[in-house]
Coordinates of C-alpha atoms and ligand atoms in Angstrom, one line a residue:
R1 CA 18.1 -51.0 -8.5
F2 CA 21.6 -51.9 -9.8
H3 CA 25.0 -50.3 -9.7
Q4 CA 25.7 -47.9 -12.7
I5 CA 29.1 -48.4 -14.1
R6 CA 30.8 -45.7 -16.1
D7 CA 31.8 -46.4 -19.6
K8 CA 35.5 -45.6 -18.9
E9 CA 35.7 -48.1 -16.1
I10 CA 35.4 -51.1 -18.5
T11 CA 37.6 -52.5 -21.2
Q12 CA 36.2 -54.8 -23.9
E13 CA 38.3 -57.8 -25.2
Q14 CA 37.5 -60.9 -27.1
H15 CA 34.1 -62.1 -28.3
L16 CA 32.9 -65.2 -26.4
G17 CA 29.6 -65.9 -28.1
R18 CA 26.1 -64.8 -28.8
G19 CA 23.1 -65.3 -26.5
T20 CA 19.5 -64.3 -26.6
R21 CA 19.7 -60.9 -28.2
T22 CA 23.2 -60.4 -26.7
N23 CA 26.9 -60.5 -27.6
I24 CA 29.2 -61.6 -24.9
Y25 CA 32.8 -60.3 -24.5
S26 CA 35.4 -60.9 -22.0
G27 CA 36.8 -57.7 -20.5
W28 CA 38.0 -55.8 -17.4
L29 CA 36.4 -53.7 -14.8
R30 CA 38.7 -51.1 -13.3
V31 CA 38.2 -51.0 -9.5
R32 CA 38.9 -48.1 -7.2
G33 CA 42.6 -47.9 -6.4
N34 CA 43.4 -49.6 -9.7
S35 CA 42.6 -46.7 -12.0
E36 CA 45.3 -45.1 -14.0
D37 CA 44.4 -41.6 -12.9
E38 CA 44.8 -42.4 -9.2
E39 CA 48.3 -42.2 -7.9
D40 CA 48.4 -45.5 -6.1
D41 CA 51.4 -46.7 -7.9
S42 CA 53.7 -44.9 -5.5
Y43 CA 52.7 -47.2 -2.7
G44 CA 51.9 -50.2 -4.9
G45 CA 55.6 -51.1 -4.8
W46 CA 55.2 -53.5 -1.9
N47 CA 54.7 -56.3 -4.3
G48 CA 56.8 -55.1 -7.2
N49 CA 55.3 -54.6 -10.5
E50 CA 55.0 -58.3 -11.3
G51 CA 52.6 -58.6 -8.5
R52 CA 50.2 -56.1 -10.1
S53 CA 49.2 -58.6 -12.8
H54 CA 45.7 -57.1 -13.0
D55 CA 46.5 -53.6 -13.9
K56 CA 43.4 -53.5 -16.0
G57 CA 41.2 -54.3 -13.0
I58 CA 39.2 -57.5 -12.4
R59 CA 38.2 -59.9 -15.2
V60 CA 34.6 -59.6 -16.2
V61 CA 32.1 -60.6 -18.8
L62 CA 30.4 -57.9 -20.8
K63 CA 26.9 -58.8 -22.1
I64 CA 26.0 -56.3 -24.7
L65 CA 22.3 -56.1 -25.6
D66 CA 21.5 -55.8 -29.3
Q67 CA 20.1 -52.5 -30.4
S68 CA 16.5 -53.0 -29.4
H69 CA 13.2 -51.5 -28.4
R70 CA 12.9 -49.8 -25.0
D71 CA 10.8 -52.7 -23.7
I72 CA 13.6 -55.1 -24.3
A73 CA 16.1 -52.8 -22.6
L74 CA 13.8 -52.6 -19.6
A75 CA 13.6 -56.4 -19.5
F76 CA 17.4 -56.5 -19.5
F77 CA 17.5 -54.0 -16.6
E78 CA 15.0 -56.1 -14.8
T79 CA 17.4 -59.0 -14.8
A80 CA 20.3 -56.9 -13.8
S81 CA 18.2 -55.7 -10.9
L82 CA 17.1 -59.2 -9.9
M83 CA 20.8 -60.4 -9.9
S84 CA 21.8 -57.3 -7.9
Q85 CA 19.3 -58.1 -5.2
V86 CA 20.7 -61.6 -4.5
S87 CA 23.8 -63.0 -3.0
H88 CA 24.7 -66.6 -3.1
S89 CA 27.9 -68.5 -3.6
H90 CA 26.4 -70.5 -6.5
L91 CA 24.9 -67.5 -8.3
V92 CA 27.1 -65.4 -10.6
F93 CA 27.9 -61.9 -9.3
V94 CA 26.6 -59.0 -11.4
H95 CA 28.6 -55.9 -10.9
G96 CA 26.1 -53.6 -12.6
V97 CA 25.1 -52.1 -15.9
S98 CA 26.9 -49.6 -18.1
V99 CA 25.0 -47.5 -20.5
K100 CA 27.3 -46.4 -23.3
G101 CA 25.4 -44.2 -25.8
S102 CA 22.6 -46.5 -27.0
E103 CA 24.5 -49.6 -25.8
N104 CA 23.3 -51.4 -22.7
I105 CA 26.0 -53.6 -21.1
M106 CA 25.6 -56.0 -18.2
V107 CA 28.9 -56.4 -16.3
E108 CA 29.3 -59.7 -14.5
E109 CA 31.8 -61.9 -12.9
F110 CA 34.0 -63.9 -15.4
V111 CA 33.8 -67.6 -14.6
E112 CA 37.0 -69.2 -15.7
F113 CA 36.0 -72.6 -17.1
G114 CA 33.0 -71.6 -19.1
P115 CA 29.6 -73.2 -19.6
L116 CA 28.8 -76.6 -18.1
D117 CA 27.4 -78.2 -21.4
V118 CA 30.7 -77.5 -23.2
F119 CA 32.7 -78.7 -20.1
L120 CA 30.7 -82.0 -19.9
R121 CA 31.1 -82.7 -23.5
R122 CA 34.9 -82.1 -23.3
E123 CA 35.4 -84.1 -20.2
R124 CA 33.0 -86.9 -21.1
G125 CA 34.1 -90.1 -19.3
V126 CA 36.3 -88.1 -16.9
V127 CA 33.6 -86.6 -14.6
T128 CA 32.3 -89.1 -12.0
P129 CA 28.7 -89.6 -10.8
Q130 CA 29.7 -88.0 -7.5
W131 CA 31.0 -85.0 -9.5
K132 CA 27.6 -84.7 -11.2
F133 CA 25.6 -85.0 -8.0
T134 CA 27.8 -82.3 -6.4
V135 CA 27.1 -79.9 -9.3
A136 CA 23.3 -80.8 -9.2
K137 CA 23.2 -80.0 -5.5
Q138 CA 25.0 -76.7 -5.9
L139 CA 22.5 -75.7 -8.6
A140 CA 19.6 -76.8 -6.4
S141 CA 21.0 -74.8 -3.5
A142 CA 21.1 -71.6 -5.6
L143 CA 17.5 -72.3 -6.8
S144 CA 16.3 -73.1 -3.3
Y145 CA 17.7 -69.7 -2.2
L146 CA 15.8 -68.0 -5.0
E147 CA 12.6 -70.0 -4.2
S148 CA 12.9 -68.9 -0.5
K149 CA 13.0 -65.2 -1.7
H150 CA 10.1 -65.9 -4.1
L151 CA 12.3 -65.1 -7.1
V152 CA 12.3 -67.0 -10.3
H153 CA 15.3 -67.5 -12.6
G154 CA 13.4 -68.7 -15.6
N155 CA 16.3 -69.8 -17.8
V156 CA 17.9 -72.8 -16.1
C157 CA 20.0 -74.9 -18.5
C158 CA 23.6 -76.3 -18.6
K159 CA 24.6 -73.4 -20.9
N160 CA 23.8 -71.0 -18.0
I161 CA 25.8 -72.9 -15.4
L162 CA 29.4 -71.8 -15.4
V163 CA 32.3 -73.8 -14.0
A164 CA 34.4 -71.9 -11.5
R165 CA 36.5 -74.9 -10.3
K166 CA 37.0 -78.1 -12.3
G167 CA 37.3 -80.5 -9.4
L168 CA 38.6 -83.3 -11.6
E169 CA 41.6 -84.3 -9.5
E170 CA 41.3 -86.9 -6.7
G171 CA 40.1 -85.2 -3.5
T172 CA 38.9 -82.0 -5.1
F173 CA 35.3 -80.8 -5.8
P174 CA 33.7 -78.9 -8.6
F175 CA 32.3 -75.5 -8.0
V176 CA 29.6 -74.0 -10.3
K177 CA 27.6 -70.8 -10.5
L178 CA 24.3 -70.2 -12.1
S179 CA 24.4 -67.3 -14.6
D180 CA 21.9 -64.6 -15.0
P181 CA 18.7 -65.5 -16.9
G182 CA 19.2 -62.9 -19.6
I183 CA 16.4 -60.6 -20.8
A184 CA 13.4 -61.2 -18.6
F185 CA 10.9 -63.8 -19.7
S186 CA 8.1 -61.3 -20.4
A187 CA 10.1 -59.8 -23.4
L188 CA 10.7 -63.1 -25.2
S189 CA 8.9 -63.7 -28.5
R190 CA 6.8 -66.8 -28.9
E191 CA 9.4 -68.2 -31.2
E192 CA 12.1 -67.7 -28.6
R193 CA 10.0 -69.5 -26.1
V194 CA 9.5 -72.4 -28.4
E195 CA 13.2 -72.6 -29.1
R196 CA 13.7 -73.0 -25.4
I197 CA 11.8 -76.3 -25.4
P198 CA 12.6 -78.6 -23.5
W199 CA 14.1 -76.3 -20.8
I200 CA 11.2 -73.9 -20.7
A201 CA 8.3 -75.1 -18.5
P202 CA 5.3 -76.3 -20.7
E203 CA 2.9 -73.8 -19.0
C204 CA 5.1 -70.9 -20.1
V205 CA 5.1 -71.5 -23.8
P206 CA 1.5 -70.5 -24.9
N207 CA 0.9 -67.1 -23.3
G208 CA 4.3 -66.0 -22.0
A209 CA 2.8 -65.7 -18.6
R210 CA 5.3 -64.7 -15.8
P211 CA 6.7 -68.0 -14.6
G212 CA 6.6 -69.2 -11.0
S213 CA 9.3 -71.1 -9.0
T214 CA 7.7 -74.3 -10.4
A215 CA 9.0 -73.3 -13.8
D216 CA 12.6 -73.5 -12.4
Q217 CA 11.8 -77.0 -11.1
W218 CA 11.0 -78.1 -14.6
G219 CA 14.2 -76.4 -15.9
F220 CA 16.1 -78.1 -13.1
G221 CA 14.8 -81.5 -14.1
I222 CA 15.8 -81.0 -17.8
T223 CA 19.2 -79.7 -16.7
L224 CA 19.8 -82.8 -14.6
L225 CA 19.0 -84.9 -17.6
E226 CA 21.5 -82.9 -19.6
I227 CA 24.1 -83.4 -16.8
C228 CA 23.4 -87.2 -16.8
N229 CA 23.8 -87.2 -20.6
D230 CA 27.2 -85.3 -20.6
G231 CA 25.9 -82.0 -21.8
D232 CA 23.6 -83.3 -24.6
L233 CA 19.9 -83.8 -25.0
P234 CA 18.3 -85.8 -27.8
M235 CA 16.3 -82.8 -28.9
S236 CA 18.9 -80.5 -30.3
E237 CA 18.3 -81.4 -34.0
I238 CA 14.5 -81.2 -34.1
T239 CA 12.4 -78.4 -35.7
L240 CA 10.4 -75.8 -33.8
A241 CA 7.2 -77.5 -34.9
E242 CA 8.4 -80.8 -33.6
K243 CA 9.3 -79.1 -30.3
E244 CA 5.8 -77.7 -29.9
R245 CA 4.4 -81.1 -30.7
F246 CA 6.5 -82.7 -28.0
Y247 CA 4.8 -80.5 -25.4
E248 CA 1.4 -80.8 -26.9
T249 CA 1.5 -84.5 -26.6
Q250 CA 3.1 -84.3 -23.1
S251 CA 6.0 -86.4 -24.2
H252 CA 9.0 -87.3 -22.1
L253 CA 12.7 -87.6 -22.8
P254 CA 14.5 -90.9 -22.3
E255 CA 15.4 -91.4 -18.6
P256 CA 18.6 -92.5 -16.9
S257 CA 19.0 -96.2 -16.3
S258 CA 18.8 -95.9 -12.5
Q259 CA 15.1 -96.3 -11.4
E260 CA 15.5 -94.0 -8.4
L261 CA 17.1 -91.3 -10.4
A262 CA 14.6 -91.6 -13.2
S263 CA 11.6 -91.3 -10.8
F264 CA 13.3 -88.3 -9.1
I265 CA 13.7 -86.5 -12.5
R266 CA 10.1 -87.5 -13.5
M267 CA 8.8 -85.6 -10.4
C268 CA 10.4 -82.4 -11.6
L269 CA 9.2 -82.9 -15.1
N270 CA 5.6 -83.1 -14.3
Y271 CA 3.3 -81.3 -16.8
D272 CA 1.2 -80.1 -13.9
P273 CA 3.3 -77.4 -12.2
T274 CA 1.6 -77.9 -8.9
E275 CA 2.8 -81.4 -8.7
R276 CA 6.5 -80.5 -8.9
P277 CA 8.6 -80.8 -5.7
S278 CA 9.9 -77.6 -4.0
F279 CA 13.7 -77.1 -4.1
R280 CA 13.8 -77.9 -0.4
T281 CA 12.5 -81.3 -1.2
I282 CA 14.7 -81.6 -4.3
L283 CA 17.8 -80.7 -2.2
R284 CA 17.0 -83.3 0.4
E285 CA 16.3 -86.1 -2.1
L286 CA 19.5 -85.3 -4.0
T287 CA 21.5 -85.7 -0.9
E288 CA 20.0 -89.1 -0.3
L289 CA 20.5 -90.1 -3.9
Q290 CA 24.1 -89.0 -3.9
F291 CA 24.7 -91.1 -0.8
K292 CA 23.2 -94.2 -2.6
N293 CA 25.3 -93.4 -5.6
P294 CA 23.2 -94.9 -8.4
D295 CA 24.4 -95.1 -12.0
I296 CA 23.8 -91.5 -13.1
S297 CA 24.9 -92.0 -16.7
S298 CA 22.0 -92.0 -19.2
K299 CA 21.1 -94.5 -21.8
C300 CA 19.6 -91.7 -23.9
D301 CA 19.5 -92.5 -27.6
T302 CA 19.3 -89.8 -30.1
H303 CA 15.5 -89.7 -30.6
P304 CA 13.0 -88.6 -28.1
G305 CA 10.4 -91.2 -27.2
Ligands
ATP401 P1 20.9 -66.4 -22.6 O1 20.0 -65.4 -21.9 O2 20.2 -67.1 -23.7 O3 21.5 -67.3 -21.6 P2 23.3 -64.9 -22.7 O4 23.4 -63.5 -23.1 O5 23.4 -65.2 -21.3 O6 22.0 -65.5 -23.3 P3 24.9 -67.2 -23.3 O7 24.6 -68.0 -24.5 O8 24.4 -67.8 -22.0 O9 24.5 -65.7 -23.5 O10 26.5 -67.1 -23.2 C1 27.3 -67.0 -24.4 C2 28.7 -67.5 -24.1 O11 29.3 -66.6 -23.3 C3 28.7 -68.8 -23.3 O12 28.7 -69.9 -24.1 C4 30.0 -68.7 -22.5 O13 31.1 -69.2 -23.3 C5 30.2 -67.2 -22.4 N1 29.9 -66.7 -21.0 C6 28.7 -66.2 -20.6 N2 28.7 -65.8 -19.3 C7 30.0 -66.1 -18.9 C8 30.7 -65.9 -17.6 N3 30.1 -65.3 -16.6 N4 32.0 -66.2 -17.6 C9 32.6 -66.8 -18.7 N5 32.0 -67.0 -19.8 C10 30.7 -66.6 -20.0
MG402 MG1 23.3 -67.1 -20.5

């Protein structure tokens, strides 16, 4: 249930990084009317050649799945299919999948300013509380949309939020898009699930059961903490065993100094999934919070407490 892209329609360029069993490259997707073998150049002269700056097509990201078992490939297609069913301004656009020999490639929209965690670390002290609330609301609106369709993302974190517009100048606003969740949850190993602590909902660690929307509410809460804390969480340096222990003891990360914000985040980070608020509620409360404009910066120290 996704668009099949022919191998010769895509061009691969520089390596951007590695994800969960993937390698990511920037690249180009040739679009109809832009292909070399179509003679559209004759009437393309209206803008001169300098206007055809995108001869190669449109800029995309190519997510190449590692050589893997059929089950993993199916889990990858499952995500491509999920993303192809949805349409929301704050969800990344997936063009389709290309199968090139034994390589499976997800072709998705290239989002110019990269992942939010890197952006926040780089622009520390520059982004305002209002900027952060705007981003949080955009994320909540995408997740509220998924919730209304009974769809689950399952991999919400700052790394998977991409910055399309910086919005750092006076009078401008940021614009972010939630990326695809990568290989479907069901195909993750136990170790991969433990690595995803604290973003993964606690109930999803032990058995790898298919997560519900409530799992995204937990992920949202952690992501909000990450945003408060300029793209960092105090758990990055701890071992897998310590991560497991953190959930077993139902621990909590340090909260932001604002009482209102802290209690809002605590609602999302409830160890009982049934107690977490729906995204409709989250969106409403965020709007109120943004209006009150509390101090969103976090006094997190480097050790979880
Ligand atoms: P995971 O499923 O764990 O999220 P992934 O395959 O999505 O894995 P990421 O780690 O999320 O991989 O992404 C790797 C890097 O690729 C990111 O840090 C970012 O720099 C880049 N990247 C990913 N998607 C995009 C995109 N749509 N536009 C621009 N850059 C991107
Ligand atoms: Mg990703």
